[in-house]
Amino acid sequence: DIQMTQSPSSLSASVGDRVTITCRASQGISNNLAWFQHTPGKVPKLLFFAASTLQSGVPSRFSGSGSGTDFTLTISSLQPEDVATYYCQNYNSAPRTFGQGTKVEIK
Amino acid sequence: EVQLVESGGGLVKPGGSLRLSCAASGFTFSNAWMTWVRQAPGKGLEWVGLIKSRTDGGTTDYAAPVKGRFTISRDDSRNTVYLEMHSLKTEDTAVYYCMNLYFGYWGLGTVVTVSS
């Protein structure tokens, strides 16, 4: 089974900081990776499909990259509304596992 | 407007069964692959399983912890996907969401509590 490993598991950064979250697959999944943002009390929100395809309505300060086994989610300038837990998900093949999540907080 | 509405959650004893439903509207459900995801208290998102559209074979895949105990089915005439859960364990306690990955649609979730 494919394992998805995110790092870090949590981070604290200042408003305006550049934030990077990485997601590593235990085997190649091409670009079949999604990123979700999960804010407490809300349903998860799809940020990226196909690793780097920004979904409609998602601010351009978010970017996604990667292919194969290594992927990155970057927030170019962290805003207070970005406080959330971020998850990557493999959808290349079953089991379509999520990473364990990265909790992002404001310092 | 797209809507996914889960129902059927509740309190059940260990070893019991429950059937969750997810009613969809606002998109062409028959073409959609539908996924069940859960989140246990204090834990992250966990993929539970998937059912493909009938035109793509209608097949299902499951996560290892639920394989053999959970069954996903769909009724395209009712725009509904189901999650039938048997031999429930306390570790199945979670909020259960249905979702469509391609469009990023999620329901609000339904709570399943397995406790004696």
Coordinates of C-alpha atoms in Angstrom, one line a residue:
Chain A
D1 CA 0.0 0.0 0.0
I2 CA 1.1 3.6 -0.7
Q3 CA 1.9 5.6 2.4
M4 CA 1.7 9.4 2.4
T5 CA 4.0 11.2 4.8
Q6 CA 3.6 15.0 5.4
S7 CA 6.0 17.3 7.1
P8 CA 6.0 19.1 9.3
S9 CA 3.1 17.8 11.4
S10 CA 2.6 21.3 12.7
L11 CA 4.1 24.8 12.2
S12 CA 3.7 28.3 13.6
A13 CA 4.5 31.3 11.4
S14 CA 3.9 35.0 11.3
V15 CA 1.4 36.8 9.1
G16 CA 3.1 37.4 5.8
D17 CA 5.5 34.5 6.1
R18 CA 6.1 32.0 3.3
V19 CA 5.0 28.5 4.4
T20 CA 5.9 25.2 2.8
I21 CA 4.4 21.8 3.5
T22 CA 5.8 18.7 1.9
C23 CA 4.1 15.4 1.1
R24 CA 6.0 12.3 0.2
A25 CA 4.5 9.1 -1.3
S26 CA 6.1 5.8 -0.6
Q27 CA 5.9 5.0 -4.3
G28 CA 5.4 7.0 -7.5
I29 CA 1.8 8.4 -8.0
S30 CA 2.5 10.5 -11.0
N31 CA 0.7 13.8 -10.4
N32 CA -2.4 12.1 -8.9
L33 CA -2.4 14.1 -5.7
A34 CA -4.9 16.4 -4.1
W35 CA -4.5 19.0 -1.3
F36 CA -7.2 19.9 1.2
Q37 CA -7.6 22.6 3.7
H38 CA -9.6 21.7 6.8
T39 CA -10.7 24.5 9.1
P40 CA -12.3 23.6 12.4
G41 CA -16.0 23.5 12.2
K42 CA -16.0 23.4 8.4
V43 CA -15.9 20.7 5.8
P44 CA -12.6 20.1 4.1
K45 CA -12.0 22.3 1.0
L46 CA -10.2 21.1 -2.1
L47 CA -7.3 23.4 -2.9
F48 CA -5.4 21.5 -5.6
F49 CA -6.2 18.6 -8.0
A50 CA -3.5 17.0 -10.1
A51 CA -0.9 18.3 -7.7
S52 CA -0.8 21.8 -9.1
T53 CA -4.2 22.7 -10.5
L54 CA -5.6 25.5 -8.3
Q55 CA -9.3 25.1 -7.7
S56 CA -11.7 27.9 -8.5
G57 CA -11.9 30.5 -5.7
V58 CA -8.7 29.5 -4.0
P59 CA -6.4 32.5 -3.4
S60 CA -3.4 32.7 -5.7
R61 CA -1.0 32.9 -2.7
F62 CA -1.5 29.1 -2.6
S63 CA 0.6 27.0 -5.0
G64 CA 1.2 23.3 -5.4
S65 CA 4.0 21.4 -7.2
G66 CA 5.6 18.0 -7.6
S67 CA 5.2 14.7 -9.3
G68 CA 6.2 11.2 -8.7
T69 CA 6.9 10.9 -4.9
D70 CA 7.6 14.4 -3.7
F71 CA 5.0 17.2 -3.5
T72 CA 4.8 20.7 -2.0
L73 CA 2.1 23.0 -0.9
T74 CA 3.3 26.6 -0.5
I75 CA 1.5 29.6 0.9
S76 CA 3.4 32.7 -0.3
S77 CA 2.1 35.1 2.3
L78 CA 0.4 33.5 5.3
Q79 CA -2.9 35.1 6.3
P80 CA -5.0 34.7 9.5
E81 CA -7.7 32.9 7.5
D82 CA -5.2 30.2 6.5
V83 CA -5.1 28.7 10.0
A84 CA -6.2 25.2 9.3
T85 CA -4.9 21.6 9.0
Y86 CA -3.7 20.7 5.5
Y87 CA -3.9 17.2 4.0
C88 CA -2.5 15.7 0.9
Q89 CA -4.3 12.7 -0.7
N90 CA -3.1 10.1 -3.1
Y91 CA -5.7 9.2 -5.7
N92 CA -3.5 7.3 -8.0
S93 CA -4.6 4.0 -6.7
A94 CA -6.3 2.3 -3.8
P95 CA -6.0 2.7 -0.9
R96 CA -6.4 6.5 -1.6
T97 CA -4.7 7.5 1.6
F98 CA -4.4 10.9 3.2
G99 CA -1.3 12.2 4.7
Q100 CA -1.5 12.6 8.5
G101 CA -2.0 16.4 8.2
T102 CA -0.1 19.6 8.9
K103 CA -1.6 22.0 11.4
V104 CA -0.8 25.6 10.5
E105 CA -1.0 28.3 13.2
I106 CA -0.2 32.0 13.5
K107 CA 2.7 33.0 15.7
Chain B
E1 CA -26.4 24.3 -6.2
V2 CA -24.4 21.2 -5.3
Q3 CA -25.5 19.4 -2.2
L4 CA -24.3 16.2 -0.5
V5 CA -26.4 15.3 2.6
E6 CA -25.4 12.4 4.8
S7 CA -27.8 10.7 7.1
G8 CA -28.1 7.5 9.2
G9 CA -25.5 8.2 11.9
G10 CA -26.1 7.5 15.5
L11 CA -25.1 5.5 18.6
V12 CA -24.5 1.8 18.1
K13 CA -23.1 -1.0 20.3
P14 CA -19.8 -2.7 19.4
G15 CA -20.6 -5.5 17.0
G16 CA -23.6 -3.7 15.6
S17 CA -24.5 -2.4 12.2
L18 CA -25.5 0.9 10.6
R19 CA -26.3 2.1 7.1
L20 CA -25.3 5.6 6.1
S21 CA -26.8 7.4 3.1
C22 CA -25.5 10.3 1.1
A23 CA -28.1 12.1 -1.1
A24 CA -26.6 14.1 -3.9
S25 CA -28.1 17.0 -6.0
G26 CA -26.9 19.7 -8.3
F27 CA -24.6 17.6 -10.5
T28 CA -24.7 14.5 -12.7
F29 CA -24.5 11.9 -10.0
S30 CA -24.5 8.9 -12.3
N31 CA -21.1 10.0 -13.7
A32 CA -19.5 10.6 -10.4
W33 CA -17.1 8.5 -8.4
M34 CA -18.1 8.8 -4.8
T35 CA -15.9 8.5 -1.8
W36 CA -16.5 8.0 2.0
V37 CA -14.0 9.7 4.3
R38 CA -14.1 9.7 8.1
Q39 CA -12.5 11.7 10.9
A40 CA -12.2 10.1 14.4
P41 CA -12.2 12.5 17.4
G42 CA -8.8 14.3 17.5
K43 CA -7.5 12.5 14.5
G44 CA -6.9 13.3 10.8
L45 CA -8.9 12.5 7.7
E46 CA -9.1 8.8 6.8
W47 CA -10.1 7.5 3.4
V48 CA -12.7 4.7 3.9
G49 CA -13.6 3.7 0.4
L50 CA -14.8 4.5 -3.1
I51 CA -17.4 3.5 -5.6
K52 CA -16.8 4.2 -9.3
S53 CA -19.6 5.3 -11.7
R54 CA -21.5 2.5 -13.4
T55 CA -20.0 3.5 -16.7
D56 CA -16.5 3.0 -15.2
G57 CA -17.5 -0.4 -13.9
G58 CA -19.2 0.5 -10.6
T59 CA -16.4 -1.2 -8.7
T60 CA -15.5 -0.5 -5.1
D61 CA -12.2 -0.2 -3.1
Y62 CA -11.8 -0.1 0.7
A63 CA -9.3 0.8 3.3
A64 CA -7.7 -2.1 5.1
P65 CA -9.3 -1.3 8.5
V66 CA -12.9 -1.6 7.0
K67 CA -12.4 -4.2 4.3
G68 CA -14.8 -7.1 4.8
R69 CA -17.0 -5.1 7.2
F70 CA -18.1 -2.1 5.2
T71 CA -19.8 -2.1 1.8
I72 CA -20.4 0.9 -0.5
S73 CA -23.2 0.8 -3.0
R74 CA -25.1 3.3 -5.1
D75 CA -28.6 3.9 -6.5
D76 CA -28.3 6.3 -9.4
S77 CA -32.1 6.5 -9.7
R78 CA -32.1 8.0 -6.2
N79 CA -28.8 10.0 -6.6
T80 CA -27.7 8.3 -3.4
V81 CA -24.6 6.5 -2.2
Y82 CA -24.6 4.2 0.8
L83 CA -22.1 2.9 3.3
E84 CA -23.2 -0.3 5.0
M85 CA -21.2 -0.9 8.2
H86 CA -21.2 -4.2 10.1
S87 CA -19.2 -5.6 13.0
L88 CA -18.6 -2.1 14.2
K89 CA -15.8 -1.4 16.6
T90 CA -15.2 1.5 19.0
E91 CA -12.4 2.7 16.7
D92 CA -15.0 3.2 14.0
T93 CA -16.3 6.2 16.0
A94 CA -16.0 9.2 13.7
V95 CA -17.7 11.8 11.6
Y96 CA -18.4 10.2 8.2
Y97 CA -18.3 12.3 5.1
C98 CA -19.2 11.5 1.6
M99 CA -17.4 13.4 -1.1
N100 CA -16.6 13.7 -4.8
L101 CA -12.9 14.3 -5.3
Y102 CA -13.0 15.5 -8.9
F103 CA -15.3 18.5 -8.1
G104 CA -14.2 18.8 -4.5
Y105 CA -17.8 18.4 -3.2
W106 CA -18.2 17.4 0.5
G107 CA -21.2 16.7 2.7
L108 CA -21.5 18.1 6.2
G109 CA -20.9 14.7 7.7
T110 CA -22.8 12.4 10.0
V111 CA -21.6 11.2 13.4
V112 CA -21.2 7.5 14.2
T113 CA -20.5 6.6 17.8
V114 CA -19.7 3.0 18.6
S115 CA -20.0 2.5 22.4
S116 CA -21.5 0.1 24.9

